[in-house]
PDB file of C-alpha atoms in Angstrom:
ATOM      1  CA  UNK A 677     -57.418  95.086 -61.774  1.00 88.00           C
ATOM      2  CA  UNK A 678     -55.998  94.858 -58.174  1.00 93.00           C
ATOM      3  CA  UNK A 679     -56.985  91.169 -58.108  1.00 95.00           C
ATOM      4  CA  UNK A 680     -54.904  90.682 -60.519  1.00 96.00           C
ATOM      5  CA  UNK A 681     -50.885  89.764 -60.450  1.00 97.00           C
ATOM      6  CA  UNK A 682     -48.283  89.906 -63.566  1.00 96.00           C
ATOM      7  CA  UNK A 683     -45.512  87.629 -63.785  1.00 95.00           C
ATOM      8  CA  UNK A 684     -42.572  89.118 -66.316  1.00 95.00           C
ATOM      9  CA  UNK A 685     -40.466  86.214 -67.659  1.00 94.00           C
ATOM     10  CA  UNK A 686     -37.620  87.091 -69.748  1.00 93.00           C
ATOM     11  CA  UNK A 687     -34.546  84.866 -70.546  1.00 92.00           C
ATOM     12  CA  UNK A 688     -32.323  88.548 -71.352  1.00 92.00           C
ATOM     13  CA  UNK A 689     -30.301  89.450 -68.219  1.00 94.00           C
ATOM     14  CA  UNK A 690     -30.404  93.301 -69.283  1.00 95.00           C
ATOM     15  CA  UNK A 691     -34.210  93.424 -69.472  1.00 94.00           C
ATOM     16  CA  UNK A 692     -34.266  90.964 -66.158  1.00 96.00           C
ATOM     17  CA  UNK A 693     -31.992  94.006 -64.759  1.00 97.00           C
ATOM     18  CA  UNK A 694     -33.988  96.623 -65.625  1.00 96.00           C
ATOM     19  CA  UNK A 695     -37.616  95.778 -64.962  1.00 96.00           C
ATOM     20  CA  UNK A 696     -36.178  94.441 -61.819  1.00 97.00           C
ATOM     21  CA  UNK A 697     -34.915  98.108 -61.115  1.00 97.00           C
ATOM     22  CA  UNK A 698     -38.236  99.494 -61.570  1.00 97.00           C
ATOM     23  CA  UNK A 699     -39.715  96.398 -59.556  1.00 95.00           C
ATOM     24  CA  UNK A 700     -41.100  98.919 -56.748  1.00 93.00           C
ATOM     25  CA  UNK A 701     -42.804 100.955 -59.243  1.00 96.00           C
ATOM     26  CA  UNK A 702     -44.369  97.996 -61.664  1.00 97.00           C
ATOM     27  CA  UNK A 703     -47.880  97.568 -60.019  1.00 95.00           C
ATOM     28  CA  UNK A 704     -48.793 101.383 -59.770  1.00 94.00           C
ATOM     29  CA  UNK A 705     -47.612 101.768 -63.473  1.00 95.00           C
ATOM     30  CA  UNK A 706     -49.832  98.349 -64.416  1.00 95.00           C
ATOM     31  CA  UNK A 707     -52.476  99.153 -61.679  1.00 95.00           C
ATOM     32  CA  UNK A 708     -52.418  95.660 -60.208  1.00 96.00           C
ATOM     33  CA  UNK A 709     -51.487  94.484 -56.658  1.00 96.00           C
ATOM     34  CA  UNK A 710     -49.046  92.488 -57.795  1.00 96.00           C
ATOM     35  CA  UNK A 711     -45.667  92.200 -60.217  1.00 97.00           C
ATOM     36  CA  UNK A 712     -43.141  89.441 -60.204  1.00 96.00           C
ATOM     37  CA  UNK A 713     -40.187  89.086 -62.480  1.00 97.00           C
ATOM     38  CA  UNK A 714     -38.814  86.073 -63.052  1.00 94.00           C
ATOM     39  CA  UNK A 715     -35.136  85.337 -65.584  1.00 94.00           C
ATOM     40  CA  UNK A 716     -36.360  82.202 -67.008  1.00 89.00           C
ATOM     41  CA  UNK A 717     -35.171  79.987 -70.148  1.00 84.00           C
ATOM     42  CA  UNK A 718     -38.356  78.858 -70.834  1.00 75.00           C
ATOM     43  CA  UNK A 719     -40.172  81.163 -72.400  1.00 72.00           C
ATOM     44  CA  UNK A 720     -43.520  79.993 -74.576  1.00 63.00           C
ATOM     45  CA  UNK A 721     -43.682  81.476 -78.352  1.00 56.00           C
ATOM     46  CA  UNK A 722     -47.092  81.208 -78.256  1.00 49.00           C
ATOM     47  CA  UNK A 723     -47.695  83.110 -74.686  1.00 52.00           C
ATOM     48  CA  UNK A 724     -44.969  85.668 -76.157  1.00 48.00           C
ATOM     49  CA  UNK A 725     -44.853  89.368 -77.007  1.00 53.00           C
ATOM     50  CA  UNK A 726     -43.465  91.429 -80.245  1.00 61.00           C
ATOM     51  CA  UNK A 727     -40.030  90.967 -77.888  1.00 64.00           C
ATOM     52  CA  UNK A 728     -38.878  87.662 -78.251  1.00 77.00           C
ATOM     53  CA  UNK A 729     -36.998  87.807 -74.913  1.00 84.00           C
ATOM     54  CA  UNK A 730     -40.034  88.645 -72.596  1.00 88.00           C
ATOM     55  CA  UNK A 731     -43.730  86.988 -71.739  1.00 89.00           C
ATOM     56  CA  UNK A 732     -46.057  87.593 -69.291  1.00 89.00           C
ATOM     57  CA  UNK A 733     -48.613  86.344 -67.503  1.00 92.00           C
ATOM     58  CA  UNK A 734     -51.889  87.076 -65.242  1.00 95.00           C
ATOM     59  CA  UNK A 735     -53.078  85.523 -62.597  1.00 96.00           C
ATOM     60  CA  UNK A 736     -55.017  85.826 -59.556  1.00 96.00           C
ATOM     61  CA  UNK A 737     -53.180  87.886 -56.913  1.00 96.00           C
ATOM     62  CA  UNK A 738     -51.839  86.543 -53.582  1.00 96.00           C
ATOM     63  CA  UNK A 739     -53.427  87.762 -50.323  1.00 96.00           C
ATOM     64  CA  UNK A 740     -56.760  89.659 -49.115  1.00 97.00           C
ATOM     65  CA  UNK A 741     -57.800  92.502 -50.200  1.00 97.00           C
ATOM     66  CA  UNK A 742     -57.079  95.716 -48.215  1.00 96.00           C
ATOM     67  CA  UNK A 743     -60.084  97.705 -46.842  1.00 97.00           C
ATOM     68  CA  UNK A 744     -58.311 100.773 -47.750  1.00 96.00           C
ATOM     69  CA  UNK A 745     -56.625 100.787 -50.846  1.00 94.00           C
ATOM     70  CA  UNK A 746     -58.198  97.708 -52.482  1.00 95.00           C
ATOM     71  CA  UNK A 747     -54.765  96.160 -52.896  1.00 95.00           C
ATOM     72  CA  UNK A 748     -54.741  92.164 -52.780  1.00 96.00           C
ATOM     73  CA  UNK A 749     -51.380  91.603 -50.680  1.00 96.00           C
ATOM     74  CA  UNK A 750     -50.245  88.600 -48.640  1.00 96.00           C
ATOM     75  CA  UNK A 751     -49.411  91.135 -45.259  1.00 96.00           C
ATOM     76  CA  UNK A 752     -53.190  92.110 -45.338  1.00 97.00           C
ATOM     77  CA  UNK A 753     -53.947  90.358 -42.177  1.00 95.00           C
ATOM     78  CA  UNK A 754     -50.593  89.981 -40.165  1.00 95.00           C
ATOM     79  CA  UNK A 755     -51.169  93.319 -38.029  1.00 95.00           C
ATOM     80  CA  UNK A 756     -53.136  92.832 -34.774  1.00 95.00           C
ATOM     81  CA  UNK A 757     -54.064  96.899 -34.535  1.00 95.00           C
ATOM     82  CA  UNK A 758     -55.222  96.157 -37.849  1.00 96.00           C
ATOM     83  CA  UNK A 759     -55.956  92.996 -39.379  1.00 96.00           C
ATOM     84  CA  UNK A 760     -57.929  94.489 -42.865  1.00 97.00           C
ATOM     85  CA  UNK A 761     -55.211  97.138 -43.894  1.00 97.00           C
ATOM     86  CA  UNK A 762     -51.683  96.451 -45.364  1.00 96.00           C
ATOM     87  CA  UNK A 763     -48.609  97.809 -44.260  1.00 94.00           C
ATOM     88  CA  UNK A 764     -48.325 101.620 -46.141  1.00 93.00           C
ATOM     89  CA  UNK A 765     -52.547 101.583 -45.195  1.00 96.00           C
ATOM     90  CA  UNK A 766     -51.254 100.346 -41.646  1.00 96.00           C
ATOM     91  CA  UNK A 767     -48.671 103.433 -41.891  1.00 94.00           C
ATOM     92  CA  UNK A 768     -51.176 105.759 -43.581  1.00 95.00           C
ATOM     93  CA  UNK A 769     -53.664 105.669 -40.552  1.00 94.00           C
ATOM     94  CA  UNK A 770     -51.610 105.775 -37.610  1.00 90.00           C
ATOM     95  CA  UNK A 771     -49.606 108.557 -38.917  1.00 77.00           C
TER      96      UNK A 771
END
């Protein structure tokens, strides 16, 4: 599941407001490396839920995969000291 990302469309500003308060939380509660919300008009019936003002989709996350905690994150890679952990790993190790 951490290879995976969930986009959250809605086209309701008070659900956009919400999920986007919990953003920080959203992939430990979904167990993915990734969750994006997006306030969008264009939301497909077919792709929808029971709620007729939110979708989602899953795709492939974005990034490499952290040695440590499996994550898939685009700042796996960016630290010279090191390159295969991301940033709370990074943090983590030379605590």
């Amino acid at each position: 599941s951490f290879d995976a990302k969930i986009n959250l469309l809605t086209n309701n500003q008070n659900r956009y407001n919400y999920l986007t308060s919990l953003e920080p939380d959203l992939p430990e509660l979904f167990k993915v490396s990734q969750v994006w919300i997006e306030k969008t008009d264009a939301i497909d019936s077919a792709a929808s839920s029971a709620f007729t003002d939110l979708a989602f989709e899953v795709k492939k996350a974005d990034g490499q995969k952290c040695a440590r905690c499996w994550q898939v994150l685009e700042e796996v890679g960016k630290s010279a000291a090191h390159p295969l952990l991301c940033r709370r790993c990074e943090g983590a190790v030379t605590a």
